[in-house]
Amino acid sequence: MSEPLFEFKNIHVEVEGKKVVHGVSLKINKGEVHAIMGPNGSGKSSLSNALMGHPAYKITQGEAFLDGRNLINMSADERSRAGLFLAFQYPLAIPGVTVANFMRAALQSHRGKDADMTDFRKLFTAQMKELHVDRSFATRYLNDGFSGGEKKRIEILQMSMLKPRIALLDETDSGLDIDALKQVAEGINRYHNDENGVLMVTHYQRLLNYVKPQYVHVMYKGQFVTSGGPELALKLEDRGYEWIEKKVGQEAEV
Amino acid sequence: MNNSATQIPTDNSTYHIPEAALDLISGPQWLHKMRQTARKVFNDTPLPQRGLALWRYTNPESFLVDHNQMVGAQSCEGCNKTTEEVRQQFNDGNLAGLAIDCCGRDIEIQTGPDAEQGLVILPLSVAMDTHEKLIQKHFGQLVGSDTGKFEALNTALWHDGIFVYVPDNTTIENPVHLLRYGDGAKTTYYPRLLIVLDNNAQLTLIDEYSDGSVEHDNGYAYVNGAVEIFGAKDSRCNYIPLQQHTSSTRIYLNHRTRIEQGASTFTIPLVFGSGLSKENFGVYLDGSGAESNIYGVLFGSGHQQFDNHTLHHHRASKTLSNIDFKVVLRDRAVSAYTGLIRIDQNAVACEAYQGNRNLLLNEGTRAETIPELEILNEDVQCSHGATVGPVDPEMVFFLTARGINREEAIRMIVSGFIEGTLSHIPNNLQERISNIVQQRLEVN
Ligand SMILES: Nc1ncnc2c1ncn2[C@@H]1O[C@H](COP(=O)(O)OP(=O)(O)OP(=O)(O)O)[C@@H](O)[C@H]1O
Ligand SMILES: [Mg+2]
């Protein structure tokens, strides 16, 4: 078996002096789609933020590799340029910075300072069209006054432009209406190929109907407590997390 | 034109204005009287007490000059770059008028086709003859010897200045650009500007202050300026004072506007320069329905020290005022902002808003913000808010998570921060200002 595309081992995360993730590990090979599910507050976003290099979410222990490169000592921008992408659960507004200018700066940073950008406009327009994003968004300030669904769509637009090696999608499905969910899922599927990987955090089966994971992991109180195939998501949808609680009950209680 | 460096005659008291100083300046009798009064007021008025009201943050002594040691500013070498740029804009037909005020001595004026519509731009010394009535009616009404000690200093000693007039029902589409150049070490310059807009007139004016000389360390240059703007009924004025003095210049500028019924004014202070500056932006809303907006941007670096004030004085009912003053500081720059909203007892149904946001790019910078409200009736809507803090780390993370490096992320956030303000200024200037900010963000 060749080297995994993305791998993290025994990751511990601390935020505001609080330990929120306690030693999680995962391997994603090229071409794979994984999903993480788990109750509110179980540490899914903390893990994602920490992997992306958010300074407040400190990795106190553990290792992470992308294409064999050690991510731990990289800053967030280096991780991004190394091919890691995080679609945020709550994308932030940046007043005064237009979507187009932001996107151009991001792409430029990936291509290199002096790289040719003459194709930018064409690329950007094409991606906006594919994701059914109105052209007027190009000149709007990033996420400023965007609806919840619009923000998520713009996150996927960014992913489509940057073509990361691995995409962490933190609840990209939440806040999307039925049509939007489908269009966003199509966007993810267009991006996904045999060479890259997807790690989705979600609460619901409905996204997984469109973007089919090979593996589902359940996060509970800062740990991965069980993993399985797509059927695990269906079981969770059906029965909730109570059985998981019972399963890990005794250890966790004590 | 007097080209020899005139040494101002001496007098006993170190900082007093010597009587003979006024004799060197020509003008009509009434003006000479006004200068004499101002001289007396200046000499007799004690320094403002430090720590009180508008002088909490700046030592008034900083603006005192020993007239024996100073020469009147004379020349401006090195002011060519901006001049050429602005001249080009004029030649391209993008400006209605251009005035190059060299140290209040040599004032060159160019007007385009708008002059045929009645736009007047003249040196004050000339306008004293051609428009004496208009000038006598307005001059010194908003900034004069009773405004304060330093305003009296300007009123006594200003040499020549600029007069702009727009007649009734006239819209001047393109901006008028004034370039006001100070001089080098140990010089004094007293810029003076009078703008009169008649009923339903409309004007955009860029009032740019800088130094003809380069930065130096052999003594300060002192600039003390006064601007008076009168907007008659239903007039609209966009006034954009841009301050770019070098850090070896200390400046004291008072800009005052009075607007009548239905008139509106946009004041957009762009404050970038000077080692130590104290600038006042005040608007009197004197007629029902009058509206004033002040949208400011200040960028400070190095050891720059800023002390800015705004005043919105509602003296008529149903008037509206709004302030959004943005400050960005890096290195060891410090800024104080004091905003006074005054609503008179008989001025009812007014709205007044005031905001001051301060972005501190590193430790070692400091920003103070003080709102002052004097609201003398109940029938008003008024709010004020202020923030002081670093660039939001969440925003930085968002941008860096997309591959943009930290320095560039901060530049983008700062540009975004001031973007909303720049969208209100003429296009040509917008680009220049963005570039100035980008440069100031880059230099280490
Ligand atoms: N910035 C923060 N400051 C303090 N506590 C935090 C911070 N971020 C996360 N936490 C805490 O860490 C724990 C895990 O939160 P996290 O957001 O990672 O959960 P999640 O699994 O993503 O939940 P959800 O499904 O609701 O999005 C929670 O107890 C949360 O309150
Ligand atoms: Mg979450």
XYZ file of C-alpha atoms and ligand atoms in Angstrom:
730
model
C 0.000 0.000 0.000
C 1.378 3.381 -0.934
C 1.717 6.271 1.495
C -1.661 7.736 2.576
C -2.673 11.095 1.132
C -3.536 12.534 4.504
C -2.857 11.123 7.897
C -3.089 12.350 11.444
C -2.082 10.407 14.519
C -3.045 10.765 18.148
C -4.100 14.409 17.826
C -4.819 16.249 21.080
C -6.344 19.736 20.913
C -6.628 22.406 23.536
C -8.639 25.623 23.225
C -8.790 28.351 25.859
C -6.967 26.038 28.238
C -9.614 23.360 27.749
C -8.775 19.919 26.350
C -11.371 19.218 23.681
C -9.848 16.520 21.499
C -8.120 13.586 23.117
C -5.995 11.593 20.724
C -7.676 10.965 17.393
C -6.102 9.276 14.376
C -7.142 8.829 10.768
C -5.722 7.836 7.392
C -7.203 9.001 4.121
C -5.943 7.499 0.899
C -6.165 9.104 -2.499
C -9.660 8.981 -3.929
C -11.366 8.389 -0.583
C -14.279 10.181 1.016
C -14.626 10.039 4.797
C -17.312 11.464 7.039
C -17.162 12.434 10.686
C -20.393 12.509 12.633
C -20.958 13.176 16.281
C -23.092 15.119 18.724
C -22.802 18.875 19.258
C -19.723 19.861 21.159
C -17.915 16.582 20.559
C -14.887 18.370 19.068
C -15.374 18.058 15.291
C -14.798 21.736 14.518
C -11.999 21.978 17.054
C -10.224 19.136 15.296
C -10.778 20.720 11.875
C -9.589 24.139 13.013
C -6.554 22.659 14.722
C -5.604 20.700 11.605
C -5.932 23.878 9.544
C -3.605 25.702 11.946
C -5.942 27.991 13.861
C -3.704 29.582 16.503
C -6.351 29.276 19.228
C -6.773 25.530 18.673
C -3.471 24.161 19.792
C -2.325 20.700 18.891
C -0.628 19.710 22.126
C 0.284 16.245 20.949
C 0.176 14.239 17.751
C 1.289 14.347 14.151
C -0.293 15.218 10.825
C 1.001 14.566 7.317
C -0.234 15.593 3.910
C 1.491 13.949 0.958
C 4.095 12.862 3.460
C 4.805 16.425 4.544
C 4.622 17.213 8.229
C 1.957 19.863 8.809
C 2.458 20.475 12.499
C 5.059 23.215 12.265
C 3.420 24.932 9.306
C 1.375 28.110 9.623
C -2.176 28.107 8.292
C -1.170 29.686 4.983
C 1.582 27.117 4.504
C -0.878 24.311 5.197
C -3.252 25.779 2.653
C -0.526 26.023 0.061
C 0.489 22.451 0.917
C -2.973 21.421 -0.241
C -5.191 21.445 2.841
C -8.551 23.183 2.682
C -11.136 23.796 5.385
C -14.656 24.876 4.516
C -15.745 26.639 7.681
C -18.831 25.816 9.681
C -19.286 29.558 10.259
C -17.548 31.494 7.475
C -16.467 34.922 8.632
C -17.309 38.227 6.957
C -14.399 40.375 5.786
C -15.852 43.847 5.220
C -14.400 45.842 2.354
C -12.722 42.861 0.676
C -14.588 41.717 -2.428
C -15.064 38.030 -3.203
C -13.162 38.486 -6.477
C -10.179 40.263 -4.920
C -10.010 37.746 -2.120
C -10.217 34.827 -4.528
C -7.547 36.312 -6.754
C -5.203 36.841 -3.801
C -5.809 33.296 -2.586
C -5.174 31.750 -5.976
C -2.125 33.935 -6.528
C -0.680 32.754 -3.226
C -1.153 29.146 -4.316
C 0.376 29.675 -7.721
C 3.247 31.815 -6.473
C 3.854 35.512 -6.228
C 4.836 36.136 -9.827
C 2.615 33.552 -11.479
C 0.496 34.507 -14.429
C -3.110 35.244 -13.473
C -4.548 36.200 -16.832
C -6.871 33.206 -16.748
C -8.308 34.183 -13.385
C -11.415 35.962 -14.551
C -12.388 33.183 -16.910
C -11.817 30.505 -14.306
C -13.669 32.405 -11.652
C -16.656 33.138 -13.852
C -16.838 29.515 -14.911
C -16.767 28.243 -11.340
C -19.396 30.743 -10.255
C -21.619 29.541 -13.053
C -21.129 25.870 -12.180
C -22.068 26.547 -8.573
C -25.029 28.741 -9.526
C -23.533 31.762 -7.820
C -24.832 35.031 -9.236
C -22.180 37.204 -10.905
C -23.009 40.072 -8.586
C -21.298 38.175 -5.765
C -17.893 38.847 -7.302
C -18.005 42.482 -6.251
C -19.718 41.955 -2.922
C -17.690 41.995 0.254
C -16.773 38.505 1.367
C -19.603 36.937 3.406
C -20.753 40.417 4.392
C -24.519 40.153 4.651
C -24.566 36.771 2.893
C -27.272 34.341 3.927
C -26.197 31.153 5.666
C -26.633 29.140 2.472
C -24.818 31.705 0.328
C -21.805 31.561 2.612
C -21.605 27.775 2.290
C -21.843 27.950 -1.463
C -19.018 30.497 -1.549
C -16.897 28.172 0.596
C -17.295 25.470 -2.028
C -16.506 28.020 -4.724
C -13.203 28.650 -2.949
C -12.507 24.945 -2.803
C -13.256 24.559 -6.486
C -10.857 27.374 -7.340
C -8.017 26.219 -5.095
C -8.330 22.489 -5.878
C -6.810 21.281 -2.620
C -5.300 17.839 -2.085
C -7.654 17.304 0.808
C -10.865 19.116 1.638
C -12.191 19.271 5.200
C -15.810 20.289 4.949
C -17.218 21.310 8.313
C -21.005 21.102 8.104
C -21.041 22.534 4.621
C -24.538 21.074 4.277
C -26.070 22.966 7.175
C -28.164 25.950 6.229
C -28.616 24.833 2.627
C -32.047 24.494 1.076
C -32.869 21.350 -0.906
C -31.725 22.635 -4.297
C -28.656 24.304 -2.860
C -27.658 21.097 -1.106
C -27.785 19.291 -4.407
C -25.790 21.944 -6.234
C -23.162 22.089 -3.521
C -22.926 18.290 -3.491
C -22.448 18.357 -7.247
C -19.666 20.875 -6.716
C -17.953 18.548 -4.275
C -18.313 15.613 -6.663
C -16.893 17.652 -9.544
C -13.888 18.482 -7.410
C -13.345 14.982 -6.075
C -11.184 12.596 -8.079
C -8.836 9.653 -7.660
C -5.972 11.857 -6.610
C -7.533 13.886 -3.796
C -9.578 13.264 -0.671
C -12.600 14.578 1.201
C -13.306 14.631 4.919
C -16.803 15.827 5.671
C -18.235 16.731 9.030
C -21.982 16.414 9.003
C -24.974 15.781 11.194
C -27.255 14.391 8.538
C -27.487 11.572 6.089
C -28.869 13.783 3.315
C -25.471 15.112 2.154
C -24.119 11.571 2.198
C -26.814 10.559 -0.265
C -25.079 12.745 -2.823
C -21.465 12.573 -1.756
C -20.895 8.966 -0.803
C -18.297 8.254 1.844
C -16.474 4.942 2.071
C -15.873 5.467 5.783
C -17.866 7.046 8.584
C -16.281 7.898 11.939
C -18.146 8.825 15.061
C -16.650 11.453 17.298
C -17.782 11.541 20.884
C -16.356 13.670 23.654
C -13.196 14.392 21.761
C -12.500 10.875 20.548
C -13.302 8.666 17.586
C -15.330 5.942 19.263
C -16.359 3.877 16.310
C -15.926 3.687 12.557
C -17.715 1.886 9.795
C -19.035 2.097 6.271
C -21.871 4.257 4.969
C -24.363 2.088 6.858
C -23.121 3.617 10.101
C -24.509 6.990 9.059
C -27.892 5.412 8.405
C -27.843 3.767 11.791
C -27.070 7.111 13.466
C -29.833 8.799 11.487
C -32.179 6.110 12.676
C -31.160 5.705 16.292
C -29.288 8.847 17.293
C -26.280 8.773 19.544
C -27.771 7.073 22.562
C -26.383 3.659 21.669
C -22.948 5.188 21.194
C -23.218 6.705 24.626
C -24.067 3.308 26.026
C -21.302 1.658 24.104
C -18.650 3.955 25.509
C -20.739 4.610 28.581
C -18.858 2.928 31.299
C -15.396 4.165 30.390
C -16.650 7.675 29.771
C -18.657 7.833 32.965
C -15.775 6.723 35.105
C 6.187 88.339 -5.107
C 8.595 88.677 -2.260
C 11.365 86.176 -2.678
C 13.844 87.105 0.007
C 13.553 85.202 3.277
C 12.002 87.938 5.354
C 13.051 87.870 8.966
C 10.056 88.883 11.014
C 10.975 91.883 13.218
C 11.630 91.233 16.861
C 9.617 92.078 19.926
C 10.112 91.526 23.645
C 8.039 88.552 24.517
C 9.387 85.383 22.998
C 6.198 83.980 21.508
C 4.288 87.187 20.919
C 3.465 88.342 17.462
C 5.513 91.488 16.945
C 3.458 94.458 15.829
C 5.605 95.071 12.815
C 4.858 91.586 11.523
C 1.468 92.776 10.336
C 2.919 95.688 8.428
C 4.523 93.279 6.021
C 1.133 92.021 4.864
C -1.005 94.118 2.583
C -4.800 94.125 2.294
C -7.849 96.289 2.867
C -8.261 98.354 5.984
C -10.953 96.144 7.559
C -8.706 93.140 7.184
C -5.776 94.934 8.699
C -7.967 95.773 11.674
C -8.990 92.154 11.951
C -5.348 91.125 11.938
C -4.542 93.643 14.633
C -7.341 92.386 16.830
C -6.218 88.824 16.245
C -2.653 89.713 17.109
C -3.769 91.291 20.349
C -6.005 88.328 21.191
C -3.170 85.921 20.523
C -0.690 87.868 22.599
C -3.131 88.405 25.475
C -4.638 84.935 25.607
C -2.924 82.528 27.950
C -2.102 79.115 26.588
C -4.987 76.655 26.831
C -4.617 74.668 29.992
C -3.145 71.309 29.341
C -5.429 68.468 30.273
C -8.589 70.452 29.766
C -11.167 69.748 27.084
C -9.498 69.709 23.685
C -6.004 69.811 25.119
C -6.053 66.579 27.041
C -3.584 64.878 24.750
C -1.414 67.539 23.225
C 0.810 70.108 24.792
C -0.240 73.516 23.415
C 3.341 74.694 23.671
C 4.133 72.376 20.785
C 2.503 74.850 18.428
C 4.158 77.984 19.766
C 6.845 79.523 17.654
C 9.442 82.080 18.488
C 8.818 84.514 15.684
C 12.370 85.760 15.961
C 13.717 82.366 15.026
C 11.375 81.728 12.174
C 11.084 82.747 8.603
C 7.938 82.797 6.590
C 7.792 79.784 4.307
C 8.884 80.744 0.828
C 9.692 78.049 -1.559
C 8.730 74.596 -2.461
C 11.298 72.457 -4.080
C 10.522 68.803 -4.322
C 6.779 69.292 -4.496
C 6.832 68.463 -8.154
C 5.645 64.911 -8.195
C 2.180 65.511 -6.807
C 1.951 68.746 -8.713
C 2.671 67.003 -11.981
C 0.176 64.265 -11.243
C -2.557 66.727 -10.408
C -1.656 68.966 -13.333
C -2.048 65.962 -15.565
C -5.505 65.317 -14.167
C -6.389 68.900 -14.893
C -5.006 68.699 -18.410
C -6.975 65.507 -18.976
C -10.115 67.430 -18.166
C -10.766 65.582 -14.902
C -10.582 68.628 -12.662
C -12.704 71.758 -12.692
C -9.882 73.753 -11.218
C -6.456 73.559 -9.710
C -4.685 75.830 -7.274
C -1.073 75.504 -6.192
C -0.564 77.467 -3.043
C 3.123 77.694 -2.339
C 3.558 78.610 1.311
C 0.810 81.219 1.119
C 3.105 83.375 -1.019
C 2.839 82.281 -4.563
C -0.557 81.032 -5.642
C -1.044 79.642 -9.103
C -4.567 78.979 -10.275
C -5.997 77.221 -13.275
C -9.657 76.827 -14.059
C -11.257 74.822 -16.815
C -14.503 75.344 -18.700
C -16.427 75.334 -15.421
C -15.276 78.873 -14.879
C -17.770 79.845 -17.573
C -20.513 78.501 -15.341
C -19.391 80.933 -12.700
C -16.906 78.901 -10.678
C -14.463 81.312 -9.082
C -11.059 80.304 -7.731
C -8.808 83.180 -6.785
C -6.029 84.058 -4.417
C -7.701 85.710 -1.433
C -5.516 88.750 -1.995
C -7.058 89.207 -5.430
C -10.572 88.327 -4.336
C -10.342 91.035 -1.680
C -10.736 93.444 -4.595
C -12.976 91.498 -6.932
C -15.347 89.981 -4.367
C -14.848 92.205 -1.379
C -18.476 92.199 -0.165
C -18.751 88.434 -0.277
C -15.492 88.048 1.548
C -16.164 90.668 4.130
C -19.461 88.969 4.904
C -17.922 85.541 5.495
C -14.246 85.826 6.261
C -13.352 85.121 9.875
C -16.907 84.198 10.833
C -16.110 80.544 11.481
C -12.418 80.657 12.254
C -11.241 83.929 13.710
C -9.658 85.541 16.703
C -12.550 84.544 18.972
C -12.255 80.860 18.059
C -9.090 80.257 20.038
C -5.533 81.323 20.565
C -4.108 79.408 17.634
C -6.898 80.472 15.311
C -6.044 84.058 16.290
C -2.447 83.329 15.299
C -3.525 82.300 11.827
C -5.954 85.195 11.507
C -3.222 87.665 12.336
C -0.452 86.239 10.198
C -1.877 84.449 7.148
C -0.233 85.836 4.099
C -2.343 84.827 1.147
C -4.914 82.081 0.732
C -7.551 80.739 -1.605
C -11.102 81.809 -2.286
C -13.601 79.499 -4.006
C -17.091 80.535 -4.981
C -19.902 78.673 -6.725
C -22.952 80.740 -7.700
C -26.657 79.868 -7.380
C -27.940 76.681 -8.986
C -24.559 75.671 -10.316
C -23.199 72.162 -10.175
C -19.486 71.756 -10.654
C -19.174 68.126 -11.665
C -15.420 67.633 -11.584
C -13.485 68.191 -8.396
C -11.407 71.248 -7.633
C -7.975 70.312 -6.314
C -5.955 72.585 -4.058
C -2.304 71.804 -3.376
C -0.922 73.592 -0.377
C 2.770 73.340 0.138
C 4.630 74.181 3.294
C 8.368 74.593 3.583
C 11.345 73.238 5.502
C 12.870 73.676 8.931
C 12.050 76.699 11.065
C 9.452 78.084 8.755
C 5.886 79.076 9.443
C 3.028 78.721 6.997
C -0.511 79.937 7.606
C -2.805 78.439 4.984
C -6.185 80.049 4.633
C -9.207 78.967 2.608
C -12.658 80.424 2.173
C -15.333 78.541 0.254
C -18.755 80.018 -0.430
C -21.494 77.970 -2.069
C -24.605 79.869 -2.999
C -28.122 78.438 -3.007
C -28.346 75.025 -4.601
C -24.705 75.081 -5.681
C -22.640 71.923 -5.707
C -18.901 71.417 -5.357
C -16.326 68.711 -4.627
C -13.032 70.037 -3.364
C -9.825 68.229 -2.504
C -7.684 70.264 -0.139
C -4.266 68.650 -0.048
C -1.607 69.709 2.452
C 2.007 68.629 2.197
C 5.553 69.910 2.276
C 7.638 71.131 -0.579
C 10.728 70.089 1.322
C 11.797 66.623 2.294
C 11.920 65.281 5.814
C 14.694 66.873 7.859
C 15.894 67.038 11.439
C 17.149 70.575 11.816
C 14.042 72.049 13.407
C 10.311 71.810 12.811
C 8.239 73.482 10.176
C 5.006 74.914 11.585
C 1.741 74.978 9.710
C -1.306 76.654 11.160
C -4.278 76.637 8.837
C -7.853 77.829 8.761
C -10.654 76.726 6.474
C -14.110 78.251 6.347
C -16.887 76.766 4.250
C -20.327 78.328 3.850
C -23.073 76.297 2.249
C -26.213 78.278 1.489
C -29.685 76.791 1.156
C -29.803 73.389 -0.585
C -26.129 73.486 -1.499
C -24.016 70.349 -1.498
C -20.355 70.327 -0.652
C -17.899 67.444 -0.658
C -14.824 68.624 1.143
C -11.820 66.300 1.241
C -8.921 67.591 3.300
C -5.899 65.389 2.678
C -2.991 65.904 5.017
C 0.390 64.517 4.032
C 2.990 66.663 5.737
C 6.355 65.126 6.569
C 7.051 64.146 10.147
C 9.270 67.181 10.609
C 6.197 69.388 10.305
C 3.841 70.241 13.127
C 0.402 71.259 12.113
C -2.630 72.864 13.611
C -5.614 72.971 11.255
C -9.133 74.132 11.898
C -11.772 73.335 9.277
C -15.210 74.818 9.889
C -18.341 74.498 7.816
C -21.714 76.175 8.207
C -24.686 74.900 6.269
C -28.155 76.361 5.843
C -31.570 74.902 5.248
C -31.621 71.733 3.170
C -27.893 71.920 2.523
C -25.616 68.965 2.928
C -21.938 68.443 3.346
C -19.607 65.496 3.219
C -16.299 66.060 4.959
C -13.752 63.335 4.340
C -10.606 63.949 6.362
C -7.716 61.843 5.102
C -5.064 62.181 7.731
C -1.697 60.646 6.965
C 1.077 63.055 7.646
C 2.883 65.286 10.124
C 4.903 64.401 13.211
C 2.460 66.133 15.494
C -0.913 67.260 14.317
C -4.030 68.710 15.756
C -6.937 68.926 13.372
C -10.422 70.163 13.986
C -13.347 69.326 11.739
C -16.513 71.128 12.685
C -19.891 71.600 11.088
C -22.673 73.944 12.186
C -26.061 72.759 11.028
C -27.921 76.032 10.894
C -30.971 75.328 8.766
C -33.763 72.834 8.974
C -33.072 69.655 7.018
C -29.351 70.268 6.834
C -27.211 67.132 6.796
C -23.554 66.597 7.553
C -21.440 63.492 7.189
C -17.857 63.228 8.336
C -16.097 60.079 7.120
C -12.485 60.105 8.172
C -9.475 57.878 7.629
C -6.280 58.269 9.585
C -3.156 56.188 9.104
C -0.280 56.658 11.506
C 3.165 55.090 11.614
C 6.594 55.742 13.082
C 6.345 58.156 15.986
C 3.461 60.181 14.590
C 1.129 61.811 17.047
C -2.429 62.748 16.090
C -5.063 64.706 17.929
C -8.303 65.036 15.995
C -11.599 66.608 16.899
C -14.944 66.658 15.282
C -17.832 68.918 16.141
C -21.390 68.597 15.007
C -23.384 71.500 16.310
C -27.086 71.192 15.583
C -28.499 74.691 15.714
C -31.703 73.999 13.770
C -34.441 71.393 13.877
C -34.603 68.271 11.744
C -30.904 68.244 11.089
C -28.893 65.084 10.681
C -25.271 64.350 11.363
C -23.197 61.255 11.021
C -19.559 60.494 11.750
C -17.480 57.466 10.922
C -13.869 58.131 11.847
C -11.447 55.285 11.216
C -7.953 55.102 12.580
C -5.151 52.657 11.721
C -1.926 52.793 13.706
C 1.340 50.922 13.470
C 4.850 51.181 14.921
C 4.631 53.665 17.794
C 2.006 56.021 16.438
C -0.598 57.440 18.818
C -3.963 58.961 18.115
C -6.582 60.746 20.172
C -10.035 61.422 18.829
C -12.600 63.624 20.517
C -16.027 63.957 18.982
C -18.487 66.495 20.286
C -22.139 66.402 19.340
C -24.042 69.457 20.493
C -27.750 69.787 19.978
C -29.280 73.113 20.965
C -32.437 73.311 23.020
C -34.540 74.635 20.165
C -33.150 72.169 17.633
C -35.696 69.362 17.815
C -36.175 66.160 15.847
C -32.468 65.868 15.113
C -30.472 62.745 14.488
C -26.811 62.457 15.346
C -24.535 59.455 15.045
C -20.886 59.113 15.774
C -18.524 56.205 15.404
C -14.796 55.914 15.883
C -12.994 52.681 15.119
C -9.315 52.187 15.816
C -7.203 49.365 14.432
C -3.931 48.872 16.252
C -1.533 46.875 14.107
C 1.033 46.235 16.810
C 1.736 46.753 20.463
C 3.232 50.120 21.218
C 0.531 52.022 19.352
C -2.139 53.785 21.364
C -5.563 55.185 20.560
C -7.836 57.225 22.769
C -11.410 57.971 21.899
C -13.749 60.310 23.697
C -17.316 61.021 22.701
C -18.806 64.177 24.165
C -22.510 64.814 24.050
C -24.242 68.050 24.909
C -27.839 67.422 24.096
C -30.171 70.088 25.367
C -33.536 68.663 24.353
C -35.250 65.301 24.502
C -36.558 65.033 21.001
C -33.436 63.616 19.374
C -32.000 60.355 18.179
C -28.396 60.036 19.026
C -25.897 57.255 19.304
C -22.177 56.868 19.488
C -19.785 53.989 19.553
C -16.082 53.370 19.572
C -13.801 50.393 19.252
C -10.097 50.091 19.842
C -8.278 46.858 19.136
C -6.008 44.771 16.975
C -6.931 43.277 13.620
C -9.437 40.506 14.284
C -7.355 37.306 14.523
C -10.312 35.315 13.175
C -10.210 37.369 9.985
C -6.484 36.815 9.698
C -7.002 33.087 10.157
C -9.722 33.000 7.544
C -7.479 34.607 4.928
C -4.368 32.641 5.851
C -6.389 29.418 5.715
C -6.776 30.218 2.018
C -3.037 30.448 1.497
C -2.610 34.209 1.847
C 0.364 35.028 4.047
C -0.124 36.878 7.286
C 1.290 40.232 6.162
C -0.823 40.300 3.062
C -3.885 39.177 5.018
C -3.438 42.144 7.331
C -2.993 44.491 4.385
C -6.206 43.183 2.877
C -8.127 43.563 6.122
C -6.874 47.115 6.634
C -7.681 48.050 3.045
C -11.116 46.566 3.542
C -11.521 48.527 6.736
C -11.058 51.849 4.959
C -12.617 50.793 1.656
C -16.087 51.956 2.630
C -14.774 55.464 3.240
C -12.727 55.651 0.065
C -15.762 54.792 -2.007
C -16.986 58.330 -1.240
C -14.031 60.156 -2.729
C -13.361 60.896 -6.429
C -11.912 57.992 -8.429
C -8.555 59.546 -9.188
C -7.921 60.187 -5.564
C -9.216 56.774 -4.488
C -6.381 55.018 -6.233
C -3.781 57.379 -4.844
C -5.046 56.925 -1.317
C -5.178 53.120 -1.579
C -1.597 53.207 -2.807
C -0.505 55.454 0.039
C -2.067 53.067 2.535
C -0.545 50.009 0.866
C 2.881 51.634 0.922
C 2.545 52.655 4.526
C 1.581 49.088 5.391
C 4.558 47.639 3.577
C 7.462 49.781 4.737
C 9.280 48.291 7.681
N -12.958 29.120 20.945
C -13.418 28.341 21.925
N -13.367 28.763 23.186
C -13.828 28.008 24.190
N -14.339 26.792 24.006
C -14.408 26.291 22.775
C -13.959 27.060 21.664
N -14.154 26.345 20.558
C -14.694 25.179 20.955
N -14.856 25.149 22.268
C -15.423 24.068 23.062
O -14.891 22.869 22.605
C -15.867 21.842 22.592
C -15.964 21.252 21.204
O -16.532 22.218 20.339
P -16.577 22.021 18.773
O -17.012 23.299 18.170
O -15.318 21.462 18.321
O -17.741 20.949 18.647
P -18.449 20.361 17.358
O -18.321 18.907 17.460
O -17.934 21.014 16.159
O -19.964 20.787 17.633
P -21.141 21.170 16.606
O -21.680 19.908 16.078
O -22.134 21.843 17.470
O -20.566 22.053 15.574
C -17.149 22.482 23.057
O -17.315 22.212 24.416
C -16.922 23.937 22.836
O -17.647 24.729 23.742
Mg -18.780 22.182 14.694
